[in-house]
PDB file of C-alpha atoms and ligand atoms in Angstrom:
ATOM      1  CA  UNK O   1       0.000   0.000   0.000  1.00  0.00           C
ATOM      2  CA  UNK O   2       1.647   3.484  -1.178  1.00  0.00           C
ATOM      3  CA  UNK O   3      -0.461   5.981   0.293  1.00  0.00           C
ATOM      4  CA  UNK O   4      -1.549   5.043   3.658  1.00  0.00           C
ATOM      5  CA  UNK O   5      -4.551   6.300   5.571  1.00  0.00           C
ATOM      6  CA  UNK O   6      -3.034   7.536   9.071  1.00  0.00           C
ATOM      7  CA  UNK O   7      -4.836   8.511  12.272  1.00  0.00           C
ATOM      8  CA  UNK O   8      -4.371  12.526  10.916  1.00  0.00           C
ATOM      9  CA  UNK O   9      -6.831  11.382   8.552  1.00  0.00           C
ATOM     10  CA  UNK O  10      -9.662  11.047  11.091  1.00  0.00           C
ATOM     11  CA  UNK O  11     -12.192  13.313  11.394  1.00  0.00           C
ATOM     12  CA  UNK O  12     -13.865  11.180  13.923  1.00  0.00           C
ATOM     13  CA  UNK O  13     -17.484  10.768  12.362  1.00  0.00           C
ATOM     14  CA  UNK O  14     -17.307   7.243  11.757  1.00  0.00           C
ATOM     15  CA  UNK O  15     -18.927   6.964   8.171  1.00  0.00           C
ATOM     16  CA  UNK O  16     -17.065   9.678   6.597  1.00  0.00           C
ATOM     17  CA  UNK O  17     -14.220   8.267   7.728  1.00  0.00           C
ATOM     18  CA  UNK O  18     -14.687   4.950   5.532  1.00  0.00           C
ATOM     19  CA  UNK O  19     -15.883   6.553   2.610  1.00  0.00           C
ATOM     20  CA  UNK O  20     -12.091   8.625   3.186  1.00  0.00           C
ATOM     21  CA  UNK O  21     -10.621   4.947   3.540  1.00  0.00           C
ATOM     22  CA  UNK O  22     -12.324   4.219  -0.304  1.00  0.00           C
ATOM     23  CA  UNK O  23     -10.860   7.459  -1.744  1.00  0.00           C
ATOM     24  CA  UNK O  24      -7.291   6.079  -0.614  1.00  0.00           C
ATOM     25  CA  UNK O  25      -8.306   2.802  -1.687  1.00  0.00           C
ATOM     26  CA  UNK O  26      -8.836   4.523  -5.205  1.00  0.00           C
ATOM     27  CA  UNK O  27      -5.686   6.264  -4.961  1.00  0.00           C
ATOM     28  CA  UNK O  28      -3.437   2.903  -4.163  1.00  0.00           C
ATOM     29  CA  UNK O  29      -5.069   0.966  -6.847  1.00  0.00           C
ATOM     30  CA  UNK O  30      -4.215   3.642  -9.601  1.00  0.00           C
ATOM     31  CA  UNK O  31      -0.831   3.838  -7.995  1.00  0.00           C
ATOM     32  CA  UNK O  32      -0.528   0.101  -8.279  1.00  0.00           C
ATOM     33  CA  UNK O  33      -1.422   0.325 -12.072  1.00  0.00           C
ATOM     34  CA  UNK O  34       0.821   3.011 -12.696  1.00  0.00           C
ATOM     35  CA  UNK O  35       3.979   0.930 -11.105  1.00  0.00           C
ATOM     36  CA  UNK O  36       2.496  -2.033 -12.797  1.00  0.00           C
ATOM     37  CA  UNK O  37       5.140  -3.230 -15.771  1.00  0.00           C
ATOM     38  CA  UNK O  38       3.311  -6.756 -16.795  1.00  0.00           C
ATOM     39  CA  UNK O  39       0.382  -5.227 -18.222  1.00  0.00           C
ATOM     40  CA  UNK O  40       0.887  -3.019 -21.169  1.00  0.00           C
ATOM     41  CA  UNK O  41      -2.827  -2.303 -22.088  1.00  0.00           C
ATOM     42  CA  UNK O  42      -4.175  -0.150 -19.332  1.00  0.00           C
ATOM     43  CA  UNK O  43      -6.494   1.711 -20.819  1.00  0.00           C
ATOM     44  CA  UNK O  44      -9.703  -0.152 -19.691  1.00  0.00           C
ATOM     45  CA  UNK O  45      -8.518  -0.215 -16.205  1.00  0.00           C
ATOM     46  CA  UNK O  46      -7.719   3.217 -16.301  1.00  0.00           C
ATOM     47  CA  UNK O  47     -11.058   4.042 -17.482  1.00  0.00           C
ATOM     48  CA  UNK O  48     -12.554   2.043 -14.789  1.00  0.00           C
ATOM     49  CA  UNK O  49     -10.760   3.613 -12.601  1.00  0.00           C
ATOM     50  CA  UNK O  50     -11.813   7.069 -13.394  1.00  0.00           C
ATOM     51  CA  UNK O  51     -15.431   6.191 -13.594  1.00  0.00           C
ATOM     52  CA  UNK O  52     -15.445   4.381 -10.131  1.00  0.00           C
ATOM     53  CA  UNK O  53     -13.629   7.609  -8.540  1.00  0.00           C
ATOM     54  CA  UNK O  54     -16.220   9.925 -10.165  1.00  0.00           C
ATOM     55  CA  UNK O  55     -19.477   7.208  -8.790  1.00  0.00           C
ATOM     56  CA  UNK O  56     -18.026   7.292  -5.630  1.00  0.00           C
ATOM     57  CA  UNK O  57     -16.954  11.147  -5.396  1.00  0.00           C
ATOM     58  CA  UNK O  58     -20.537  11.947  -5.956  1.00  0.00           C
ATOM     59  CA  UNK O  59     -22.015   9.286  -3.161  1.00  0.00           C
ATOM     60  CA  UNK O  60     -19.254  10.443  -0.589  1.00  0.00           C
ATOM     61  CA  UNK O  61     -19.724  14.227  -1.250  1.00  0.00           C
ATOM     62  CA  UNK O  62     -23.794  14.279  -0.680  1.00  0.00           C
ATOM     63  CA  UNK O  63     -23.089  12.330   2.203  1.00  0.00           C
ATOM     64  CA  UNK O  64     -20.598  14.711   3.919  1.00  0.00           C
ATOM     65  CA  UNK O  65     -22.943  17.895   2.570  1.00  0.00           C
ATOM     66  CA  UNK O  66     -26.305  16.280   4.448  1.00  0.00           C
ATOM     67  CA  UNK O  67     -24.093  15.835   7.435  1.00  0.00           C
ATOM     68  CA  UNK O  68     -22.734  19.066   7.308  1.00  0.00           C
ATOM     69  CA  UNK O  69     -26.342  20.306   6.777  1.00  0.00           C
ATOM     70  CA  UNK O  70     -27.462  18.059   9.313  1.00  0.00           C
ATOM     71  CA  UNK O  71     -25.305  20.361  12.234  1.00  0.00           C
ATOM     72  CA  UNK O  72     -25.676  23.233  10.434  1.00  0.00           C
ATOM     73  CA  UNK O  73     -21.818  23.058  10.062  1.00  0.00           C
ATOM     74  CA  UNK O  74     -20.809  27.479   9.447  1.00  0.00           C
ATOM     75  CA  UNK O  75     -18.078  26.236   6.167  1.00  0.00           C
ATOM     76  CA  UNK O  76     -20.539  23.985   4.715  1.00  0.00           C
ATOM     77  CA  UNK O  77     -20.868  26.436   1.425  1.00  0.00           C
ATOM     78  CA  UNK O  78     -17.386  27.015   0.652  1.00  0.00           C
ATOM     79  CA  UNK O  79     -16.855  23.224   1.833  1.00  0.00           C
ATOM     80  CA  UNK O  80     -19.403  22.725  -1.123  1.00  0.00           C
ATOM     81  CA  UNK O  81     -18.025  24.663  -3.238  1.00  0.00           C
ATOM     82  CA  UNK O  82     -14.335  22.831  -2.767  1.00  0.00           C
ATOM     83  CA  UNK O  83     -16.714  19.433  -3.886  1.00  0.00           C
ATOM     84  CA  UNK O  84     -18.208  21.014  -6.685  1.00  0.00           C
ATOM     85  CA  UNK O  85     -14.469  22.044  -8.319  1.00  0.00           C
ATOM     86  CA  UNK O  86     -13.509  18.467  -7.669  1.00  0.00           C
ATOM     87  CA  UNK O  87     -16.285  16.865  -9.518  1.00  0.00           C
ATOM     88  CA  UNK O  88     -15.542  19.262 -12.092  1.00  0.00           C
ATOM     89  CA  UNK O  89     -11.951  18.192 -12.041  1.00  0.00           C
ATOM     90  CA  UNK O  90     -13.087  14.514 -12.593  1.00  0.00           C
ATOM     91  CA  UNK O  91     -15.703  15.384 -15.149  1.00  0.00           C
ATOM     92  CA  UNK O  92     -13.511  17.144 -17.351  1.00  0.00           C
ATOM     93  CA  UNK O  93     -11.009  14.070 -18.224  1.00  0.00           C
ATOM     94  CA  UNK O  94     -11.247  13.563 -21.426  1.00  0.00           C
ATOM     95  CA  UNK O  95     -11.897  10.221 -21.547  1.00  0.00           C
ATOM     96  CA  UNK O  96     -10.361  10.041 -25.499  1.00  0.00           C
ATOM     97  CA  UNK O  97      -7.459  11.148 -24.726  1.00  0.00           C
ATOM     98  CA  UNK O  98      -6.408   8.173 -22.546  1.00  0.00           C
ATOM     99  CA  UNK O  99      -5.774   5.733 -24.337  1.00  0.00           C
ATOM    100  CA  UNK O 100      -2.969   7.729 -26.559  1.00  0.00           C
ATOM    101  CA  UNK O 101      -1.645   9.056 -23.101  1.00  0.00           C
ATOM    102  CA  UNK O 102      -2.076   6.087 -20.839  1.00  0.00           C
ATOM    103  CA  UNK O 103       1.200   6.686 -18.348  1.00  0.00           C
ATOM    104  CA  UNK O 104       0.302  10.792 -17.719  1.00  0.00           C
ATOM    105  CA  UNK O 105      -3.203   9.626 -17.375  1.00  0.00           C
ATOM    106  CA  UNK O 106      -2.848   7.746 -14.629  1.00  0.00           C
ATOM    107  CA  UNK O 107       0.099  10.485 -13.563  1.00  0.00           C
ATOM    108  CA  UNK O 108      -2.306  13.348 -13.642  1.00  0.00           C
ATOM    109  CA  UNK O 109      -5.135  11.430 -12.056  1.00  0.00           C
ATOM    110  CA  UNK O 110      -3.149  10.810  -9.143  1.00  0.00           C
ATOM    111  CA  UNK O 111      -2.121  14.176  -9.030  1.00  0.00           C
ATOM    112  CA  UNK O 112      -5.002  15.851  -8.199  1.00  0.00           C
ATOM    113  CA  UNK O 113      -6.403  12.670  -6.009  1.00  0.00           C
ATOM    114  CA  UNK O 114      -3.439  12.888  -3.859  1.00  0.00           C
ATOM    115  CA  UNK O 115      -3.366  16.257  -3.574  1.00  0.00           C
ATOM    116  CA  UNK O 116      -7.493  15.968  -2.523  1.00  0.00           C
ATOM    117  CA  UNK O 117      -6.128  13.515   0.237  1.00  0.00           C
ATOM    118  CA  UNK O 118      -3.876  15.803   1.646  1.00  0.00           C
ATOM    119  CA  UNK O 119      -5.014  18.902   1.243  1.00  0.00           C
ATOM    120  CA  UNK O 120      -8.932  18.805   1.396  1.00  0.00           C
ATOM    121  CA  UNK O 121      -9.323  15.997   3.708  1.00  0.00           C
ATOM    122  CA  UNK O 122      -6.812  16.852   6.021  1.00  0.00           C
ATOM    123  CA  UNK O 123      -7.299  20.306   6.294  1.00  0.00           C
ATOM    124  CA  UNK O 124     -10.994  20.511   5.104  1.00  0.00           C
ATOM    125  CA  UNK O 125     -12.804  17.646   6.031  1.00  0.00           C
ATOM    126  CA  UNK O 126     -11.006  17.192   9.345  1.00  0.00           C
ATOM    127  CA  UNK O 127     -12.214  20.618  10.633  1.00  0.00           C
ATOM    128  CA  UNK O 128     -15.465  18.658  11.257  1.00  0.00           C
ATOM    129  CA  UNK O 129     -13.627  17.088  13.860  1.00  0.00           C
ATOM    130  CA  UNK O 130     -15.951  16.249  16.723  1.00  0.00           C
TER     131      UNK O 130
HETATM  132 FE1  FE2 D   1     -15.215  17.423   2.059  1.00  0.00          FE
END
């Protein structure tokens, strides 16, 4: 496992928490392709693995927004706002240009999911720290 989910991860509301465990799950399996050298097709994986992280994105964000509705959390627009560029992030891979590109695909996806890991969860999402 590359990227490991550590106790400064924890935000302390249990189900939030897993969902976070998924989004590392994501990361580690794209990070696993990436270093993989026996498979030289990756482009259906890769797709797969940009349509999982965009399915699950979209679960794990409405969940943290009605729970952030729920106690009437005072960042929960700009939080939202932080999920909306994300998704927009994701949605604007172009999904054609992978398979010509599949090495920086995988390289730029876990660019900006890495840097959502450390930087959003970490310093966002843990702020809802109980
Ligand atoms: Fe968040």
């Amino acid at each position: 496992m590359h990227y490991e989910f550590t106790d400064d991860y924890l935000t302390g509301i249990e189900f939030i928490d897993q969902e976070h465990k998924k989004l590392f799950d994501i990361a580690n399996e794209a990070y696993d392709l990436l270093t993989n050298n026996f498979i030289n097709d990756k482009y259906d994986r890769i797709l797969n693995l940009v349509v999982e992280l965009r399915e699950y994105t979209i679960i794990h964000f409405a969940d943290e927004e009605k729970y952030m509705e729920s106690i009437q959390y005072l960042h929960r627009f700009s939080h939202k706002i932080e999920h909306m560029k994300f998704v927009e992030k994701l949605n604007s891979i172009n999904l054609e240009k992978i398979d010509a590109n599949q090495k920086d695909s995988i390289i730029d996806l876990l660019g900006f999911l890495v840097e959502w890991l450390q930087n959003h969860i970490k310093k966002k999402d843990c702020r809802l720290r109980k």
